[in-house]
PDB file of C-alpha atoms in Angstrom:
ATOM      1  CA  MET A   1      97.037   9.372 189.153  1.00 43.00           C
ATOM      2  CA  SER A   2      99.183  10.936 191.800  1.00 45.00           C
ATOM      3  CA  PRO A   3      99.041  14.643 192.594  1.00 49.00           C
ATOM      4  CA  ARG A   4     101.103  16.669 190.217  1.00 58.00           C
ATOM      5  CA  ALA A   5     103.975  18.531 191.840  1.00 60.00           C
ATOM      6  CA  GLY A   6     103.917  22.271 191.324  1.00 73.00           C
ATOM      7  CA  LEU A   7     100.243  22.441 190.455  1.00 89.00           C
ATOM      8  CA  ASP A   8      98.777  25.747 191.587  1.00 93.00           C
ATOM      9  CA  ALA A   9      95.718  27.882 190.850  1.00 94.00           C
ATOM     10  CA  LYS A  10      97.475  29.718 187.996  1.00 95.00           C
ATOM     11  CA  ALA A  11      98.353  26.451 186.271  1.00 95.00           C
ATOM     12  CA  VAL A  12      94.784  25.196 186.705  1.00 97.00           C
ATOM     13  CA  ILE A  13      93.304  28.371 185.208  1.00 97.00           C
ATOM     14  CA  ALA A  14      95.822  28.438 182.345  1.00 97.00           C
ATOM     15  CA  ALA A  15      95.030  24.805 181.509  1.00 98.00           C
ATOM     16  CA  ALA A  16      91.300  25.544 181.632  1.00 98.00           C
ATOM     17  CA  GLY A  17      91.885  28.487 179.306  1.00 98.00           C
ATOM     18  CA  ALA A  18      93.740  26.300 176.819  1.00 98.00           C
ATOM     19  CA  LEU A  19      90.872  23.794 176.891  1.00 98.00           C
ATOM     20  CA  ALA A  20      88.291  26.560 176.457  1.00 98.00           C
ATOM     21  CA  ASP A  21      90.207  27.953 173.490  1.00 98.00           C
ATOM     22  CA  GLU A  22      90.435  24.526 171.881  1.00 98.00           C
ATOM     23  CA  HIS A  23      86.994  23.082 172.665  1.00 98.00           C
ATOM     24  CA  GLY A  24      84.826  26.056 173.661  1.00 95.00           C
ATOM     25  CA  LEU A  25      84.033  27.391 177.119  1.00 95.00           C
ATOM     26  CA  GLU A  26      80.917  25.271 177.634  1.00 94.00           C
ATOM     27  CA  ALA A  27      82.776  22.058 176.770  1.00 96.00           C
ATOM     28  CA  VAL A  28      85.239  22.449 179.650  1.00 97.00           C
ATOM     29  CA  THR A  29      84.419  20.122 182.534  1.00 96.00           C
ATOM     30  CA  LEU A  30      86.297  19.394 185.718  1.00 96.00           C
ATOM     31  CA  ALA A  31      86.919  15.828 184.502  1.00 96.00           C
ATOM     32  CA  MET A  32      88.406  17.147 181.243  1.00 97.00           C
ATOM     33  CA  LEU A  33      90.570  19.624 183.143  1.00 97.00           C
ATOM     34  CA  ALA A  34      91.752  16.966 185.597  1.00 96.00           C
ATOM     35  CA  ALA A  35      92.709  14.684 182.700  1.00 96.00           C
ATOM     36  CA  LYS A  36      94.673  17.491 181.032  1.00 96.00           C
ATOM     37  CA  LEU A  37      96.539  18.152 184.274  1.00 96.00           C
ATOM     38  CA  SER A  38      97.037  14.427 185.031  1.00 95.00           C
ATOM     39  CA  VAL A  39      95.295  14.667 188.404  1.00 95.00           C
ATOM     40  CA  ARG A  40      92.062  13.335 189.834  1.00 94.00           C
ATOM     41  CA  SER A  41      89.071  15.677 189.726  1.00 92.00           C
ATOM     42  CA  PRO A  42      88.905  16.065 193.545  1.00 92.00           C
ATOM     43  CA  SER A  43      92.465  17.459 193.479  1.00 92.00           C
ATOM     44  CA  LEU A  44      91.170  20.479 191.569  1.00 95.00           C
ATOM     45  CA  TYR A  45      89.199  21.543 194.652  1.00 94.00           C
ATOM     46  CA  ASN A  46      92.499  22.502 196.279  1.00 93.00           C
ATOM     47  CA  HIS A  47      92.592  25.355 193.749  1.00 95.00           C
ATOM     48  CA  ILE A  48      88.986  26.069 192.705  1.00 95.00           C
ATOM     49  CA  GLN A  49      85.568  25.717 194.309  1.00 94.00           C
ATOM     50  CA  GLY A  50      83.854  24.075 191.351  1.00 93.00           C
ATOM     51  CA  LEU A  51      82.946  24.701 187.733  1.00 94.00           C
ATOM     52  CA  THR A  52      81.283  28.081 188.338  1.00 91.00           C
ATOM     53  CA  ASP A  53      84.316  29.300 190.282  1.00 93.00           C
ATOM     54  CA  LEU A  54      86.589  28.008 187.513  1.00 95.00           C
ATOM     55  CA  ARG A  55      84.680  30.030 184.925  1.00 94.00           C
ATOM     56  CA  ILE A  56      84.749  33.153 187.085  1.00 93.00           C
ATOM     57  CA  GLN A  57      88.502  32.778 187.610  1.00 94.00           C
ATOM     58  CA  LEU A  58      88.871  32.199 183.874  1.00 96.00           C
ATOM     59  CA  ALA A  59      86.990  35.473 183.292  1.00 95.00           C
ATOM     60  CA  VAL A  60      89.400  37.318 185.596  1.00 95.00           C
ATOM     61  CA  TYR A  61      92.344  35.695 183.806  1.00 97.00           C
ATOM     62  CA  GLY A  62      90.891  36.724 180.449  1.00 97.00           C
ATOM     63  CA  LEU A  63      90.291  40.309 181.545  1.00 96.00           C
ATOM     64  CA  GLU A  64      93.887  40.551 182.757  1.00 97.00           C
ATOM     65  CA  MET A  65      95.192  39.110 179.489  1.00 98.00           C
ATOM     66  CA  LEU A  66      92.972  41.391 177.397  1.00 98.00           C
ATOM     67  CA  HIS A  67      94.073  44.467 179.333  1.00 98.00           C
ATOM     68  CA  GLY A  68      97.716  43.501 178.864  1.00 98.00           C
ATOM     69  CA  ALA A  69      97.265  42.998 175.118  1.00 98.00           C
ATOM     70  CA  LEU A  70      95.476  46.331 174.697  1.00 98.00           C
ATOM     71  CA  ALA A  71      97.953  48.267 176.838  1.00 98.00           C
ATOM     72  CA  SER A  72     100.893  46.812 174.892  1.00 98.00           C
ATOM     73  CA  ALA A  73      99.264  47.687 171.576  1.00 98.00           C
ATOM     74  CA  VAL A  74      98.820  51.376 172.353  1.00 97.00           C
ATOM     75  CA  THR A  75     102.086  52.103 174.163  1.00 95.00           C
ATOM     76  CA  GLU A  76     103.406  55.438 172.867  1.00 92.00           C
ATOM     77  CA  LEU A  77     100.578  55.790 170.321  1.00 94.00           C
ATOM     78  CA  THR A  78      97.949  58.514 170.223  1.00 90.00           C
ATOM     79  CA  GLY A  79      94.953  59.574 168.197  1.00 94.00           C
ATOM     80  CA  ASP A  80      93.608  57.597 165.270  1.00 96.00           C
ATOM     81  CA  GLU A  81      96.691  55.370 165.165  1.00 97.00           C
ATOM     82  CA  ALA A  82      96.169  54.323 168.787  1.00 97.00           C
ATOM     83  CA  VAL A  83      92.462  53.659 168.243  1.00 97.00           C
ATOM     84  CA  HIS A  84      93.226  51.442 165.248  1.00 98.00           C
ATOM     85  CA  ALA A  85      95.964  49.613 167.169  1.00 98.00           C
ATOM     86  CA  LEU A  86      93.652  49.007 170.108  1.00 98.00           C
ATOM     87  CA  ALA A  87      90.871  47.742 167.838  1.00 98.00           C
ATOM     88  CA  GLN A  88      93.214  45.336 166.061  1.00 98.00           C
ATOM     89  CA  ALA A  89      94.645  44.089 169.367  1.00 99.00           C
ATOM     90  CA  TYR A  90      91.136  43.491 170.738  1.00 98.00           C
ATOM     91  CA  VAL A  91      90.027  41.479 167.709  1.00 98.00           C
ATOM     92  CA  ASP A  92      93.353  39.614 167.582  1.00 99.00           C
ATOM     93  CA  PHE A  93      92.911  38.657 171.244  1.00 99.00           C
ATOM     94  CA  ALA A  94      89.402  37.325 170.619  1.00 98.00           C
ATOM     95  CA  ARG A  95      90.753  35.316 167.670  1.00 98.00           C
ATOM     96  CA  ALA A  96      93.749  33.896 169.530  1.00 98.00           C
ATOM     97  CA  TYR A  97      91.901  33.078 172.759  1.00 98.00           C
ATOM     98  CA  PRO A  98      88.260  32.436 171.836  1.00 98.00           C
ATOM     99  CA  GLY A  99      87.353  30.492 174.981  1.00 97.00           C
ATOM    100  CA  ILE A 100      89.143  32.847 177.335  1.00 97.00           C
ATOM    101  CA  TYR A 101      87.610  35.825 175.540  1.00 97.00           C
ATOM    102  CA  GLU A 102      84.142  34.285 175.860  1.00 95.00           C
ATOM    103  CA  ALA A 103      84.648  33.788 179.598  1.00 95.00           C
ATOM    104  CA  SER A 104      85.808  37.383 180.029  1.00 94.00           C
ATOM    105  CA  GLN A 105      82.658  38.650 178.335  1.00 91.00           C
ATOM    106  CA  ARG A 106      80.093  36.179 179.648  1.00 85.00           C
ATOM    107  CA  TYR A 107      80.925  36.639 183.310  1.00 73.00           C
ATOM    108  CA  HIS A 108      81.275  40.399 183.014  1.00 68.00           C
ATOM    109  CA  ASP A 109      78.225  41.079 185.193  1.00 62.00           C
ATOM    110  CA  GLN A 110      79.221  38.888 188.110  1.00 61.00           C
ATOM    111  CA  LYS A 111      79.303  40.569 191.505  1.00 79.00           C
ATOM    112  CA  ASN A 112      82.949  39.621 191.858  1.00 86.00           C
ATOM    113  CA  GLU A 113      85.532  42.181 192.951  1.00 90.00           C
ATOM    114  CA  ALA A 114      88.316  40.733 190.786  1.00 90.00           C
ATOM    115  CA  ILE A 115      86.089  40.830 187.692  1.00 92.00           C
ATOM    116  CA  ARG A 116      85.092  44.421 188.442  1.00 90.00           C
ATOM    117  CA  GLU A 117      88.752  45.384 188.869  1.00 92.00           C
ATOM    118  CA  GLY A 118      89.783  43.686 185.623  1.00 91.00           C
ATOM    119  CA  ALA A 119      86.947  45.263 183.672  1.00 92.00           C
ATOM    120  CA  THR A 120      87.649  48.655 185.238  1.00 92.00           C
ATOM    121  CA  LEU A 121      91.318  48.587 184.190  1.00 94.00           C
ATOM    122  CA  THR A 122      90.330  48.003 180.568  1.00 94.00           C
ATOM    123  CA  PHE A 123      87.550  50.599 180.794  1.00 92.00           C
ATOM    124  CA  ILE A 124      90.005  53.207 182.095  1.00 93.00           C
ATOM    125  CA  LEU A 125      92.573  52.366 179.405  1.00 95.00           C
ATOM    126  CA  VAL A 126      90.057  52.700 176.564  1.00 94.00           C
ATOM    127  CA  SER A 127      88.275  55.685 178.102  1.00 92.00           C
ATOM    128  CA  ASN A 128      91.537  57.586 178.555  1.00 92.00           C
ATOM    129  CA  LEU A 129      92.578  56.752 175.005  1.00 93.00           C
ATOM    130  CA  LEU A 130      89.305  57.956 173.474  1.00 91.00           C
ATOM    131  CA  SER A 131      89.110  61.033 175.699  1.00 89.00           C
ATOM    132  CA  ALA A 132      92.689  62.038 174.914  1.00 89.00           C
ATOM    133  CA  SER A 133      92.310  61.316 171.199  1.00 89.00           C
ATOM    134  CA  TYR A 134      89.020  63.147 170.666  1.00 89.00           C
ATOM    135  CA  ALA A 135      88.700  65.448 173.703  1.00 86.00           C
ATOM    136  CA  LEU A 136      85.453  63.764 174.718  1.00 84.00           C
ATOM    137  CA  GLU A 137      83.951  64.460 178.124  1.00 83.00           C
ATOM    138  CA  GLY A 138      80.900  63.506 180.149  1.00 85.00           C
ATOM    139  CA  ASP A 139      78.046  61.822 178.289  1.00 86.00           C
ATOM    140  CA  ALA A 140      79.886  62.016 174.955  1.00 83.00           C
ATOM    141  CA  ALA A 141      82.764  59.997 176.428  1.00 85.00           C
ATOM    142  CA  VAL A 142      80.346  57.356 177.741  1.00 87.00           C
ATOM    143  CA  HIS A 143      78.598  57.143 174.363  1.00 87.00           C
ATOM    144  CA  ALA A 144      81.980  56.748 172.660  1.00 89.00           C
ATOM    145  CA  MET A 145      83.017  53.972 175.045  1.00 91.00           C
ATOM    146  CA  ARG A 146      79.759  52.101 174.554  1.00 92.00           C
ATOM    147  CA  GLY A 147      79.954  52.493 170.807  1.00 93.00           C
ATOM    148  CA  PHE A 148      83.566  51.387 170.558  1.00 96.00           C
ATOM    149  CA  ARG A 149      83.018  48.354 172.771  1.00 94.00           C
ATOM    150  CA  SER A 150      79.941  47.444 170.733  1.00 96.00           C
ATOM    151  CA  VAL A 151      81.932  47.671 167.507  1.00 97.00           C
ATOM    152  CA  LEU A 152      84.793  45.536 168.801  1.00 98.00           C
ATOM    153  CA  HIS A 153      82.748  42.931 170.644  1.00 96.00           C
ATOM    154  CA  GLY A 154      80.157  42.753 167.879  1.00 97.00           C
ATOM    155  CA  PHE A 155      82.821  42.287 165.223  1.00 97.00           C
ATOM    156  CA  SER A 156      84.602  39.636 167.289  1.00 97.00           C
ATOM    157  CA  ASP A 157      81.398  37.799 168.143  1.00 95.00           C
ATOM    158  CA  LEU A 158      80.173  37.751 164.558  1.00 96.00           C
ATOM    159  CA  GLU A 159      83.545  36.561 163.312  1.00 95.00           C
ATOM    160  CA  ARG A 160      83.775  33.778 165.927  1.00 92.00           C
ATOM    161  CA  GLY A 161      80.261  32.647 165.010  1.00 90.00           C
ATOM    162  CA  GLY A 162      81.014  32.502 161.290  1.00 91.00           C
ATOM    163  CA  GLY A 163      78.830  35.532 160.603  1.00 92.00           C
ATOM    164  CA  PHE A 164      81.096  36.970 157.919  1.00 91.00           C
ATOM    165  CA  GLY A 165      80.769  34.652 154.946  1.00 87.00           C
ATOM    166  CA  ILE A 166      82.147  36.841 152.166  1.00 91.00           C
ATOM    167  CA  ALA A 167      85.819  36.207 151.372  1.00 86.00           C
ATOM    168  CA  ILE A 168      87.139  39.720 151.957  1.00 92.00           C
ATOM    169  CA  ASP A 169      90.039  40.426 154.321  1.00 95.00           C
ATOM    170  CA  MET A 170      88.632  40.701 157.839  1.00 96.00           C
ATOM    171  CA  ASN A 171      91.301  43.138 159.012  1.00 97.00           C
ATOM    172  CA  ALA A 172      90.483  45.443 156.093  1.00 97.00           C
ATOM    173  CA  SER A 173      86.823  45.349 157.137  1.00 97.00           C
ATOM    174  CA  LEU A 174      87.793  46.128 160.726  1.00 98.00           C
ATOM    175  CA  ARG A 175      89.883  49.087 159.575  1.00 98.00           C
ATOM    176  CA  VAL A 176      86.959  50.523 157.556  1.00 98.00           C
ATOM    177  CA  ILE A 177      84.579  50.088 160.502  1.00 98.00           C
ATOM    178  CA  VAL A 178      87.010  51.764 162.914  1.00 98.00           C
ATOM    179  CA  ASP A 179      87.557  54.592 160.407  1.00 98.00           C
ATOM    180  CA  ALA A 180      83.780  55.133 160.370  1.00 97.00           C
ATOM    181  CA  PHE A 181      83.745  55.144 164.181  1.00 95.00           C
ATOM    182  CA  ILE A 182      86.555  57.727 164.240  1.00 95.00           C
ATOM    183  CA  VAL A 183      84.683  59.959 161.776  1.00 94.00           C
ATOM    184  CA  GLY A 184      81.679  59.691 164.084  1.00 89.00           C
ATOM    185  CA  MET A 185      83.743  60.721 167.117  1.00 86.00           C
ATOM    186  CA  LYS A 186      85.112  63.718 165.253  1.00 87.00           C
ATOM    187  CA  THR A 187      81.594  64.679 164.165  1.00 85.00           C
ATOM    188  CA  LEU A 188      80.375  64.481 167.773  1.00 76.00           C
ATOM    189  CA  LEU A 189      83.212  66.781 168.748  1.00 76.00           C
ATOM    190  CA  LYS A 190      82.295  69.367 166.113  1.00 77.00           C
ATOM    191  CA  GLU A 191      78.616  69.265 167.071  1.00 76.00           C
ATOM    192  CA  ALA A 192      79.442  69.710 170.746  1.00 67.00           C
ATOM    193  CA  LYS A 193      81.298  72.966 170.054  1.00 65.00           C
TER     194      LYS A 193
END
């Protein structure tokens, strides 16, 4: 195979993401990626430093994509409507890009500046949304963030793993869960006053 013209790091990461979404993150190998891109495996080292680096770059890519999806979902929305829109966008992202989503969550703790920046952008977006919607500050805002992330990631993880076996509309379940979260946030607000 001859080197593919126009191949760059973005194309390599996007191809790896497509493979991860189709086959699962752990199934992606450099040989599989090279075959998809019609190059020899050593050619990938012009763009990545190995499998670990590929997965870290895939995490950064996923965090950027997730942030974009969430930001688009809540544009010009506020309050409960914005919280529901963000929740649906989060779960929809995890459904549409399961391998990329897994990478963005698995490599969250890496000591990598780009990962920290990507995670921080999403944290700020969600934190600002919750704070503006429910006037939460300080510890209450942190508790809300942790709770909301737990709800969304937990729901997405259970769904991806086949943990919801009853044939009831998943989006309806998500809406009920987010409604319960919102009631909790409003209760916290009342108790804080």
